[in-house]
Amino acid sequence: MGADGEKDRQAPPLKGRLLARLAVLIVRHAALVSFVCCVAGIVSLMLLPVLAKSVYVDENALLPGSARATFSHYDTLKAHDLAREIQTLLSSSTDPQKDFRKWLGDRLDALGADYYFHRFCPPTRSFSILGFLSTSHTYEAGKHCLVDGREQTPGVNAVGILRAHQGDGNEAIVLVTPFELENLTAENAIAMGLSLSLLDLLSRALWLAKDVVWVAADSKYEKYTAVAAWLKEYHEPLVSDSSFEGMHYTQDGNSSRDIFFKRAGSITAGFVLEFTRGAGATKVSSLEIHAEGSNGQMPNMDMISVVNLLVSWRQQFHLTLEGVPRIKDWQWLRSVGYVFEIVGKKAAELRKAFLSHAKASFTTAEDYVNGVSVLLRSCWNQMLGVPTGSHGAFRDFQLDAVTLEVVSTDLEHNMDFLTNFGRLIEGVLRSVNNLLEKFHQSLFLYIMVSPNKFVSISTYIIPFGLLLSNFPIQAAALCTSVKATPGSWTRAILVVILVETWSLGNAICPAILFHLFSSAPTRLAVWILLSGLCLAPVFCLRSDAHASDDWYVPLKSLTLGLTGIALGILSAVNFSVALAGALLLVPMCLSAQPFSSSWRALWKPKSGVISRVNAVLAPALTCFPLLVVLTILARESAGEVGNCLITVKNFSLPSYVFCRSRRTRRSSTASKCPTSIKPVVRSPPAFTLAAKRRPPPNEDWRLGPGMYHPRLGPTGPAFSLSAKGTPNLDLEKMWMLERSRHPSPRGNWTPRRFLLSEVTPGPGTYSLPNKNSGPAFTVASKRTTKHDTDAPGPGTYFYSARPQSPSFTMANRFPPSRTCNPGPRTVYGDFYNTPGPAQYNPDRGKHIAGRSGPAFTMTGKWHRGPDSGLPGPGTYFPPQNNTFGQDIRCQHGRKLRSR
Amino acid sequence: MDLPFALAFVLLLTSCYAIDEDFSEELLLRPLPDGNVLAHFHFASTLPPVDHYGVHHRLFPKAIFQLVRKFRIKEMELSFTQGRWNYQRWGVGDPIAQLAAKPVGVELTASLDVPEAEVDSTWGNLTHALSGLFCASINFLESPTTFLEPWFSWRPEANWTGGGGAFDAPGVKRVVKGKKWSKSSRTRYGALPREAVCTENLTPWLKLLPCRDKAGLTTLLDRPTIYSGMYHSQRLIITSGDFDRDEEGTTLEQTLTVVLRKPAVSEGLSSKLQDWTLSGLFGSKLEGKCPLATTSSVYLELEESLAKHLAGDLSKETRINFVDNRVFSLSSAPSRVLASLSGSLLLEYEAGTHSELDLGVTWRAPVDWSPARGRFYTSRYLAGSGNARGSIVISFRANDGPSGDCYSPGIEAVEYVDIMILQMIPWYVRLYGHTLQVSLDGRNVEFWSVVRLMRFTPAEDRKAPAAVEIALRVSIATQAVTLTIQYDKGFLHIDEHPPDANRGFDLPSAVITFPRCRVFKQFQSDDVGHSHILAVVQVVDCFVFPSPSFVFALLLQSQRPMQIYSEVSLMQLATPDFSMPYNVITLTCTVLALYFGSLLNALRRRIGEEERESKEGKKAGLLSQKLKWLRNEKHMRVIKVILVVIIGVAVNHYLSSS
């Protein structure tokens, strides 16, 4: 292509400015540049584990580890007792459900906690293609649940709310312990015991400022479902008739009026505590953190770094992140690691030679392989878009949560481990309790490499950017390579639009068709069939011009550009999917040639390597979506427990799995067509994703709650109905008005939305004192300061302080109004003589966080100048006459006003 | 406070006693069912009518007197509260709970006797004066976005009990519009839910007392103790008569309610109750009384359900031995016992007679009693997530078991419950009125079938909060009432955010009034036979001749509508990234530089010139030209110097950064 471009341009290149010349240079050597970009992208991708940074706690208020944990062996013993009690209760009872609930209720009541039982049903599973547009599942529980066509008893979450003694009840921390009553394992019982013992400790804690909500999530259907159902009810209460009956559930199984759903303010953070029996005979207990939520969302990194810091500080655990185990056997990866190790060692030595105090740190091959394994796993989880645990339910409500999973073989005898774990949880809770604001400081876009290393977006965007830069370069190169005949571009655009529309139609079709079929295999078959149908337009494309550049180049250039844009957009939504897409699409798109020529290229000895590779690669890559589904199904058959399994089984693939597969499916359409002569259409993967987020303009124009239109035409604000005295807002008339204003021959005009209250309060309801309260987005402030007290009362000077002073502080984060002693969180007594949230010990903090306090001063040093006898800034003259004093006052006044 | 009663109270006090100032101090202790102890301090100063302004007073604080005169305060109530009153565990429908329960932070209600047009400005000045007096940021209430004018929740003139009030109009939907209501009220209500309460607010409060904290009951107020309790509420109530006639004088009531934690940590979970003594709770015994106080007494209150346990000890001959009975034993014998009609007991101890009073309760048997409970468990919460929209839900759920049905005088068969809700909502919460919905027992019902009266004032941006006042009437059999209204969250200007904007914004409590519920205790002098305890306890006539020693008992008898406060909710708004200004500055500067650079370039450059230049440039390539320029020795030297400087800076940077 590059060669063609050179031949085309007979005249010497225009000597423009540097940028233009650079662009021309790049376009001219597009093949080389994109090759270099690809290689650089892949190399930098492999370098990610080396480039990872150490985790750090960003939010100062967290103060992890600043207080001594009080969880002791005594509490562990109590946890063991409670666990044993649960097991004996369940084994001896005839009605374990009822007895257990009663037992739990009594326990929680004794702790002074509010408790209730939340009943829920798993959502009816349906494979909805457009699921991610309307993700509301209903967990409404009646007397029975209909699960897979059978009637079953609903799941019952037990919830205890520990009200903080002095807190105002605004915020809450959630602790989740999944349990399954039907087959309660020893680990499960201990988890319950430990949680109860921890609650007991917390009920006595004086430092608690936020309410603690403990949810014993009935994982009868699934861990995720239980937590999601509870959170859903917490945030979006049901007020329907049936739910009202099923909402409360007492200890004795009857519905009681007394025990109903209670809440505890806005949720700051959630922690899911899970205990599982480790496989194998190793007696090492370890702690795993799971953080990936739905659609690849991650919780605030401080959640992980606090846990990591507390663990590494006390050195009691082996903290791990889930990785891909098989990778560790890959020798080539290990050797790559060795190369990096050697290079890193050399760099460190070099650095040490120059700077004697510099730390010589480098990534060892072992670290590298582990990092790759964890990174891949994390990316894979993000890519699947399925949460790795019940913490994912929190993320759906924009709350931060992580799962802490204890993997151990003999918890019963591992006293120390349990005590340390209790201390860890106490420490983490205490840290979160210290928070004065919601989590907002730390990163949200990151990928963990190891428990104490992460790659932030600023690093991982580089390889992606390098890969993505191929698309515009290649598109530009193609653009300039041929002299387009008139109409070729129009045709290209038409073809792309046609294929896109067809694919979109195919994507929506299953949602409609699935109403006709009920059985899962039929649906799968339909899905596959429809996916195959996506290829249809490609087959239909006529091949009148035989592989001429005129036909093929504009089309390819256009598709490349669109693909690049779509991938860029997708990277903002779910980076892992975008990265995988880029890795997949870059070689595919760049090597795409008219199929006939590449087919021939395979046999022709003269043809280039790229063409040959392309001919082999393209069909192989198209199988990707199928491989994904097969892998997931294989995992299911292997008996792995995970969320995605059941969702896949029931065809409610999360939106991103769908998106991704649809993307790859459609992108594969081009290269899959064996008969077409010009299989060049690369549909951009996420192109329709962006468009679909908008509701169709012509649909559902009815008046909903949010549909206030700021400009309501001539009648003014529409909710001043009473003031206007027009009980029936003349909708017809206004429609006609609109219609006449925008005459359209075909009548497909878009109706404007009007505000018309159909519901209460009806016309004549409101008294609007002032019609000025108009549209909702007047942001400018009007500050009329009227202050007409003639008595200068004490505190008058406060008056101007609030609204006019800037609202942001650059100082350390101290509680603004709670620092007075003794504040609401101040601690008394010897036993609890540990620092509270606002107590800040700089030395300690330095030791812990590895960073000292703010050490910078922004003000200059004040040097006392020579005494010139002139009044300096701080010199004060008592007013000699009235004018002087007035002057000062005036200035002051002006200053205030001008601010 | 109920005005008729207050007037009667002042009237009685002033008529019974010579025209003189008076001060009384009382402390009520009540063991709570969950093992904690409620202590309610009550100090009352009265001032007879005076004819001059600014006279010296013997007991009454001059600061308050001046405040009353200056701002013509008819009634005022100011409360500082920390922690939540646990309605479920500590009681709803009894007078003490009514007195004690206040919303978190500062709440101020004032009724001012000034012309209508001046009410708002007088209120503003009053907040400033109070702010200085109590070292609190009450002056924030001056801003019109923080206070409102309650229409029917605080109207003293509205007749709730009788059948004639506007509220009673059956089946008529009424919307209060603009000025349609008979006359505008001069009452203002404001709340600051974020205000933190601490000793700096207590000290000026104590200074208003004649004995400060030097003698009498206030010596018990050990700061660490009262601030480490579970609930702390400090109040100031001012009532004064008609300013024009000036016959009634002024009353100042100061109360402090604390709920103290169980003295010891219980190991066994079976018994919640713990023994306590005054010295154990407050760290010191009560020594003597305030010499200036007319009355100084300590009461121990036993609730109805607790007092019932004593009934077993009862016989005709022997009175209940309060010092030592089956349920508990007291450290000292009460000097008097008062019984209310409903059966609760008030044991009175004179602080002055005991040289050293260390009242204590030792539990003998594990008793279990329940607090007085209202008909409904009320909660308000925000539904929805995210920064765009949500809804405010106020829900009432009927309580099970003994729901202390409040006394409704004059109404025989109560078939319905009246509920009034006053909710102030800041302007940045943009309510959608048409989404207001009521559901009964999980069914959405027609709005006006339930709502009797509504006043809905939309907010004005940065000027006034939205005020929603709704009066509901539901059947007594109703199990659940839910009110929902949807809102959008507004965007705030960057300088309107508080310093910790990411914490969220507090929505003040909803004030919920049950106008037909009259909360009071009636103490009876003669044995009417309602309770058989009454037959034996020594009851002193306190109703007919209200001696000052029963200020408290009298207070408990005052009829007031039951009022409860909902939780304070935290609302997250879309908060800007406050480091953004720097980014914006950088970005803007870059964009401007690029824009002006290219614009100037385009304006300055001439195409012909460029072509000429390029033609000239053809003779020698750019590189060779540059090389020629480099070969000049002078230039070479300059370049060398620059290079050395750059290297130096780089090395320095490298060293300092590592």
PDB file of C-alpha atoms in Angstrom, chain A residues 17 21 74 107 109-114 163-171 204 206 211 235-237 239-241 244 247-248 256-258 260 262-263 266 351 355 357 396-398 436-438 440 704-706 708 722 757 759-761 764-770 773 775-776 778-783 786-791 794-796 798-799 802-803 807-810 816-818 820-822 824 828, chain B residues 70 82-84 88-89 104 121 125 128-129 131-132 139-140 142-143 175-178 194 196 198-199 224 227-230 261 265 267 269 373 377 381 383-387 393 397-400 430 432-436 439 441-443 446-448 454 456-462 479-480 482 486 491 493-503 506 568-570 572-573 575 578 582 601 605 622 654-655 658:
ATOM      1  CA  ARG A  17       4.997  22.427   8.689  1.00  0.00           C
ATOM      2  CA  ARG A  21       5.250  16.495   7.390  1.00  0.00           C
ATOM      3  CA  TYR A  74     -11.634 -15.146  73.879  1.00  0.00           C
ATOM      4  CA  ARG A 107     -28.764 -13.616  69.625  1.00  0.00           C
ATOM      5  CA  ASP A 109     -31.703  -9.099  70.148  1.00  0.00           C
ATOM      6  CA  ALA A 110     -29.351  -9.760  73.019  1.00  0.00           C
ATOM      7  CA  LEU A 111     -26.694  -7.723  71.251  1.00  0.00           C
ATOM      8  CA  GLY A 112     -29.077  -4.822  71.134  1.00  0.00           C
ATOM      9  CA  ALA A 113     -29.363  -5.041  67.389  1.00  0.00           C
ATOM     10  CA  ASP A 114     -32.453  -4.480  65.327  1.00  0.00           C
ATOM     11  CA  ARG A 163     -26.892   1.034  65.699  1.00  0.00           C
ATOM     12  CA  ALA A 164     -23.829   3.027  66.563  1.00  0.00           C
ATOM     13  CA  HIS A 165     -24.145   4.423  70.049  1.00  0.00           C
ATOM     14  CA  GLN A 166     -23.447   7.999  69.243  1.00  0.00           C
ATOM     15  CA  GLY A 167     -23.763   8.014  65.507  1.00  0.00           C
ATOM     16  CA  ASP A 168     -26.471   9.872  63.734  1.00  0.00           C
ATOM     17  CA  GLY A 169     -27.401   6.864  61.652  1.00  0.00           C
ATOM     18  CA  ASN A 170     -26.545   8.460  58.347  1.00  0.00           C
ATOM     19  CA  GLU A 171     -24.086   5.894  57.181  1.00  0.00           C
ATOM     20  CA  ARG A 204     -19.531  -2.820  72.862  1.00  0.00           C
ATOM     21  CA  LEU A 206     -17.301   2.985  71.694  1.00  0.00           C
ATOM     22  CA  ASP A 211     -24.157   1.600  61.891  1.00  0.00           C
ATOM     23  CA  HIS A 235     -32.563   0.861  47.685  1.00  0.00           C
ATOM     24  CA  GLU A 236     -35.700   0.323  45.705  1.00  0.00           C
ATOM     25  CA  PRO A 237     -38.406  -0.677  48.109  1.00  0.00           C
ATOM     26  CA  VAL A 239     -44.676  -1.242  47.671  1.00  0.00           C
ATOM     27  CA  SER A 240     -46.746  -3.714  45.808  1.00  0.00           C
ATOM     28  CA  ASP A 241     -49.468  -5.764  47.316  1.00  0.00           C
ATOM     29  CA  PHE A 244     -46.100  -6.373  51.444  1.00  0.00           C
ATOM     30  CA  MET A 247     -41.584  -8.719  53.239  1.00  0.00           C
ATOM     31  CA  HIS A 248     -41.394  -9.667  56.835  1.00  0.00           C
ATOM     32  CA  SER A 256     -45.470 -10.554  62.166  1.00  0.00           C
ATOM     33  CA  ARG A 257     -46.089  -6.896  61.971  1.00  0.00           C
ATOM     34  CA  ASP A 258     -43.230  -6.081  64.195  1.00  0.00           C
ATOM     35  CA  PHE A 260     -40.111  -5.629  58.981  1.00  0.00           C
ATOM     36  CA  LYS A 262     -35.393  -1.662  58.391  1.00  0.00           C
ATOM     37  CA  ARG A 263     -32.657   0.473  57.014  1.00  0.00           C
ATOM     38  CA  SER A 266     -26.465   5.174  53.130  1.00  0.00           C
ATOM     39  CA  ARG A 351      20.893   3.162  39.268  1.00  0.00           C
ATOM     40  CA  LEU A 355      22.753   6.936  43.509  1.00  0.00           C
ATOM     41  CA  HIS A 357      20.896   5.428  48.505  1.00  0.00           C
ATOM     42  CA  ASP A 396     -24.540  -2.334  40.949  1.00  0.00           C
ATOM     43  CA  PHE A 397     -25.683   0.283  43.424  1.00  0.00           C
ATOM     44  CA  GLN A 398     -22.455   2.230  43.187  1.00  0.00           C
ATOM     45  CA  LEU A 436     -15.706  11.105  56.931  1.00  0.00           C
ATOM     46  CA  GLU A 437     -16.575  11.097  53.286  1.00  0.00           C
ATOM     47  CA  LYS A 438     -17.575   8.404  50.899  1.00  0.00           C
ATOM     48  CA  HIS A 440     -13.703   9.020  46.352  1.00  0.00           C
ATOM     49  CA  GLY A 704     -42.854   9.878  33.134  1.00  0.00           C
ATOM     50  CA  PRO A 705     -41.598  11.146  36.397  1.00  0.00           C
ATOM     51  CA  GLY A 706     -38.411  12.565  35.045  1.00  0.00           C
ATOM     52  CA  TYR A 708     -39.876  17.832  32.945  1.00  0.00           C
ATOM     53  CA  SER A 722     -53.437  26.131  39.669  1.00  0.00           C
ATOM     54  CA  SER A 757     -49.337  15.573  35.419  1.00  0.00           C
ATOM     55  CA  VAL A 759     -51.296  11.624  38.592  1.00  0.00           C
ATOM     56  CA  THR A 760     -51.888  13.433  41.814  1.00  0.00           C
ATOM     57  CA  PRO A 761     -51.795  16.235  42.753  1.00  0.00           C
ATOM     58  CA  GLY A 764     -55.153  23.343  41.200  1.00  0.00           C
ATOM     59  CA  THR A 765     -52.945  21.505  43.575  1.00  0.00           C
ATOM     60  CA  TYR A 766     -49.931  23.640  43.850  1.00  0.00           C
ATOM     61  CA  SER A 767     -49.552  27.058  45.040  1.00  0.00           C
ATOM     62  CA  LEU A 768     -46.610  28.463  43.320  1.00  0.00           C
ATOM     63  CA  PRO A 769     -45.619  31.584  45.077  1.00  0.00           C
ATOM     64  CA  ASN A 770     -43.165  32.520  42.433  1.00  0.00           C
ATOM     65  CA  SER A 773     -38.548  28.708  39.976  1.00  0.00           C
ATOM     66  CA  PRO A 775     -35.848  25.118  34.856  1.00  0.00           C
ATOM     67  CA  ALA A 776     -33.678  22.964  36.965  1.00  0.00           C
ATOM     68  CA  THR A 778     -29.753  27.521  36.682  1.00  0.00           C
ATOM     69  CA  VAL A 779     -26.444  27.114  38.350  1.00  0.00           C
ATOM     70  CA  ALA A 780     -25.322  30.645  38.882  1.00  0.00           C
ATOM     71  CA  SER A 781     -25.746  31.864  42.352  1.00  0.00           C
ATOM     72  CA  LYS A 782     -27.299  35.041  43.465  1.00  0.00           C
ATOM     73  CA  ARG A 783     -26.136  36.060  46.807  1.00  0.00           C
ATOM     74  CA  LYS A 786     -29.113  41.242  53.722  1.00  0.00           C
ATOM     75  CA  HIS A 787     -28.293  41.720  57.249  1.00  0.00           C
ATOM     76  CA  ASP A 788     -30.177  44.359  59.022  1.00  0.00           C
ATOM     77  CA  THR A 789     -29.638  43.782  62.627  1.00  0.00           C
ATOM     78  CA  ASP A 790     -29.093  46.980  64.405  1.00  0.00           C
ATOM     79  CA  ALA A 791     -27.795  45.227  67.438  1.00  0.00           C
ATOM     80  CA  PRO A 794     -22.221  38.310  69.302  1.00  0.00           C
ATOM     81  CA  GLY A 795     -21.316  36.121  66.423  1.00  0.00           C
ATOM     82  CA  THR A 796     -22.030  38.740  63.813  1.00  0.00           C
ATOM     83  CA  PHE A 798     -19.547  34.786  61.472  1.00  0.00           C
ATOM     84  CA  TYR A 799     -21.920  36.157  59.018  1.00  0.00           C
ATOM     85  CA  ARG A 802     -19.711  30.828  55.253  1.00  0.00           C
ATOM     86  CA  PRO A 803     -21.012  31.634  51.843  1.00  0.00           C
ATOM     87  CA  SER A 807     -15.143  25.757  50.065  1.00  0.00           C
ATOM     88  CA  PHE A 808     -12.186  23.635  49.438  1.00  0.00           C
ATOM     89  CA  THR A 809      -9.341  23.139  51.781  1.00  0.00           C
ATOM     90  CA  MET A 810      -5.888  22.053  50.960  1.00  0.00           C
ATOM     91  CA  PRO A 816     -14.393  19.841  60.256  1.00  0.00           C
ATOM     92  CA  SER A 817     -16.727  20.199  63.110  1.00  0.00           C
ATOM     93  CA  ARG A 818     -16.045  17.207  65.233  1.00  0.00           C
ATOM     94  CA  CYS A 820     -13.819  19.739  69.623  1.00  0.00           C
ATOM     95  CA  ASN A 821     -13.075  17.855  72.719  1.00  0.00           C
ATOM     96  CA  PRO A 822     -14.625  15.651  73.771  1.00  0.00           C
ATOM     97  CA  PRO A 824     -18.732  12.550  69.512  1.00  0.00           C
ATOM     98  CA  TYR A 828     -12.905   7.261  77.278  1.00  0.00           C
TER      99      TYR A 828
ATOM    100  CA  LYS B  70     -35.358  42.515  71.993  1.00  0.00           C
ATOM    101  CA  GLN B  82     -26.179  14.248  69.647  1.00  0.00           C
ATOM    102  CA  GLY B  83     -27.123  10.677  68.886  1.00  0.00           C
ATOM    103  CA  ARG B  84     -30.507   9.253  68.086  1.00  0.00           C
ATOM    104  CA  GLN B  88     -38.365   1.412  69.645  1.00  0.00           C
ATOM    105  CA  ARG B  89     -36.380   0.769  72.783  1.00  0.00           C
ATOM    106  CA  VAL B 104     -29.781  15.220  65.588  1.00  0.00           C
ATOM    107  CA  SER B 121     -35.584  39.572  59.724  1.00  0.00           C
ATOM    108  CA  ASN B 125     -31.212  38.468  64.129  1.00  0.00           C
ATOM    109  CA  HIS B 128     -27.223  35.468  65.322  1.00  0.00           C
ATOM    110  CA  ALA B 129     -27.798  36.348  68.915  1.00  0.00           C
ATOM    111  CA  SER B 131     -25.296  31.723  67.882  1.00  0.00           C
ATOM    112  CA  GLY B 132     -23.152  33.999  69.958  1.00  0.00           C
ATOM    113  CA  ASN B 139     -26.551  31.756  62.492  1.00  0.00           C
ATOM    114  CA  PHE B 140     -26.642  29.455  59.484  1.00  0.00           C
ATOM    115  CA  GLU B 142     -30.597  32.890  59.097  1.00  0.00           C
ATOM    116  CA  SER B 143     -30.346  31.989  55.450  1.00  0.00           C
ATOM    117  CA  VAL B 175     -55.057  22.464  49.746  1.00  0.00           C
ATOM    118  CA  VAL B 176     -53.734  25.389  51.558  1.00  0.00           C
ATOM    119  CA  LYS B 177     -52.911  27.990  49.032  1.00  0.00           C
ATOM    120  CA  GLY B 178     -50.911  31.119  49.418  1.00  0.00           C
ATOM    121  CA  ARG B 194     -24.921  18.568  60.874  1.00  0.00           C
ATOM    122  CA  ALA B 196     -21.912  18.846  66.265  1.00  0.00           C
ATOM    123  CA  CYS B 198     -20.026  19.437  72.589  1.00  0.00           C
ATOM    124  CA  THR B 199     -19.007  21.099  75.826  1.00  0.00           C
ATOM    125  CA  PRO B 224     -16.947  12.887  79.893  1.00  0.00           C
ATOM    126  CA  TYR B 227     -20.885  13.083  76.358  1.00  0.00           C
ATOM    127  CA  SER B 228     -20.012   9.421  76.184  1.00  0.00           C
ATOM    128  CA  GLY B 229     -23.607   8.424  76.699  1.00  0.00           C
ATOM    129  CA  MET B 230     -25.771   7.076  73.959  1.00  0.00           C
ATOM    130  CA  ARG B 261     -24.873   3.253  78.839  1.00  0.00           C
ATOM    131  CA  VAL B 265     -20.536  -4.958  80.197  1.00  0.00           C
ATOM    132  CA  GLU B 267     -21.165 -11.223  79.984  1.00  0.00           C
ATOM    133  CA  LEU B 269     -26.549 -12.412  77.464  1.00  0.00           C
ATOM    134  CA  ARG B 373     -44.787   2.502  72.027  1.00  0.00           C
ATOM    135  CA  TYR B 377     -42.930   2.613  63.657  1.00  0.00           C
ATOM    136  CA  TYR B 381     -35.287   6.942  53.981  1.00  0.00           C
ATOM    137  CA  ALA B 383     -34.639   5.167  47.909  1.00  0.00           C
ATOM    138  CA  GLY B 384     -32.668   4.828  44.753  1.00  0.00           C
ATOM    139  CA  SER B 385     -29.004   4.982  44.038  1.00  0.00           C
ATOM    140  CA  GLY B 386     -26.761   7.060  41.897  1.00  0.00           C
ATOM    141  CA  ASN B 387     -26.341  10.752  41.539  1.00  0.00           C
ATOM    142  CA  VAL B 393     -40.050   7.556  51.371  1.00  0.00           C
ATOM    143  CA  ARG B 397     -45.617   0.466  60.024  1.00  0.00           C
ATOM    144  CA  ALA B 398     -48.039  -0.546  62.684  1.00  0.00           C
ATOM    145  CA  ASN B 399     -46.383  -1.834  65.796  1.00  0.00           C
ATOM    146  CA  ASP B 400     -47.280  -5.168  67.156  1.00  0.00           C
ATOM    147  CA  ARG B 430     -35.922  18.992  43.096  1.00  0.00           C
ATOM    148  CA  TYR B 432     -41.676  16.249  41.454  1.00  0.00           C
ATOM    149  CA  GLY B 433     -45.022  16.935  42.969  1.00  0.00           C
ATOM    150  CA  HIS B 434     -46.990  14.738  40.647  1.00  0.00           C
ATOM    151  CA  THR B 435     -45.087  11.697  41.872  1.00  0.00           C
ATOM    152  CA  LEU B 436     -46.429  12.067  45.372  1.00  0.00           C
ATOM    153  CA  SER B 439     -49.995   3.544  49.619  1.00  0.00           C
ATOM    154  CA  ASP B 441     -50.997  -1.740  53.183  1.00  0.00           C
ATOM    155  CA  GLY B 442     -49.017  -2.076  50.006  1.00  0.00           C
ATOM    156  CA  ARG B 443     -51.710  -0.788  47.705  1.00  0.00           C
ATOM    157  CA  GLU B 446     -56.141   7.573  45.496  1.00  0.00           C
ATOM    158  CA  PHE B 447     -54.232  10.464  46.956  1.00  0.00           C
ATOM    159  CA  TRP B 448     -57.088  12.549  48.210  1.00  0.00           C
ATOM    160  CA  MET B 454     -51.723  19.474  51.977  1.00  0.00           C
ATOM    161  CA  PHE B 456     -46.745  22.055  48.998  1.00  0.00           C
ATOM    162  CA  THR B 457     -44.386  24.928  48.512  1.00  0.00           C
ATOM    163  CA  PRO B 458     -41.895  24.339  45.753  1.00  0.00           C
ATOM    164  CA  ALA B 459     -38.379  25.424  46.394  1.00  0.00           C
ATOM    165  CA  GLU B 460     -36.779  28.429  44.882  1.00  0.00           C
ATOM    166  CA  ASP B 461     -33.218  28.011  43.843  1.00  0.00           C
ATOM    167  CA  ARG B 462     -30.902  29.414  46.462  1.00  0.00           C
ATOM    168  CA  GLN B 479     -50.979  -1.712  58.909  1.00  0.00           C
ATOM    169  CA  ALA B 480     -48.706   0.350  56.740  1.00  0.00           C
ATOM    170  CA  THR B 482     -46.095   4.771  52.753  1.00  0.00           C
ATOM    171  CA  GLN B 486     -39.495  11.411  43.588  1.00  0.00           C
ATOM    172  CA  PHE B 491     -26.091  20.567  40.666  1.00  0.00           C
ATOM    173  CA  HIS B 493     -22.057  25.597  42.212  1.00  0.00           C
ATOM    174  CA  ILE B 494     -18.522  24.734  43.150  1.00  0.00           C
ATOM    175  CA  ASP B 495     -18.397  27.202  46.028  1.00  0.00           C
ATOM    176  CA  GLU B 496     -21.663  25.988  47.475  1.00  0.00           C
ATOM    177  CA  HIS B 497     -20.165  22.717  48.530  1.00  0.00           C
ATOM    178  CA  PRO B 498     -19.109  22.293  52.120  1.00  0.00           C
ATOM    179  CA  PRO B 499     -15.467  21.404  52.763  1.00  0.00           C
ATOM    180  CA  ASP B 500     -16.223  17.701  52.950  1.00  0.00           C
ATOM    181  CA  ALA B 501     -18.637  17.631  50.065  1.00  0.00           C
ATOM    182  CA  ASN B 502     -18.090  13.983  49.384  1.00  0.00           C
ATOM    183  CA  ARG B 503     -19.692  13.115  52.667  1.00  0.00           C
ATOM    184  CA  ASP B 506     -28.010  16.017  55.281  1.00  0.00           C
ATOM    185  CA  VAL B 568     -31.694  12.430  59.304  1.00  0.00           C
ATOM    186  CA  SER B 569     -30.793  11.145  55.866  1.00  0.00           C
ATOM    187  CA  LEU B 570     -27.657  11.616  53.931  1.00  0.00           C
ATOM    188  CA  GLN B 572     -25.077  12.128  47.880  1.00  0.00           C
ATOM    189  CA  LEU B 573     -25.030  14.760  45.216  1.00  0.00           C
ATOM    190  CA  THR B 575     -19.690  16.212  43.647  1.00  0.00           C
ATOM    191  CA  PHE B 578     -12.111  19.595  43.485  1.00  0.00           C
ATOM    192  CA  TYR B 582      -6.178  22.932  38.201  1.00  0.00           C
ATOM    193  CA  ASN B 601       0.148  31.884  12.423  1.00  0.00           C
ATOM    194  CA  ARG B 605       1.639  33.898   7.098  1.00  0.00           C
ATOM    195  CA  LEU B 622      17.090  22.357   5.679  1.00  0.00           C
ATOM    196  CA  TYR B 654      16.703  12.777  38.934  1.00  0.00           C
ATOM    197  CA  LEU B 655      18.563  13.008  42.209  1.00  0.00           C
ATOM    198  CA  SER B 658      14.616   9.609  43.876  1.00  0.00           C
TER     199      SER B 658
END
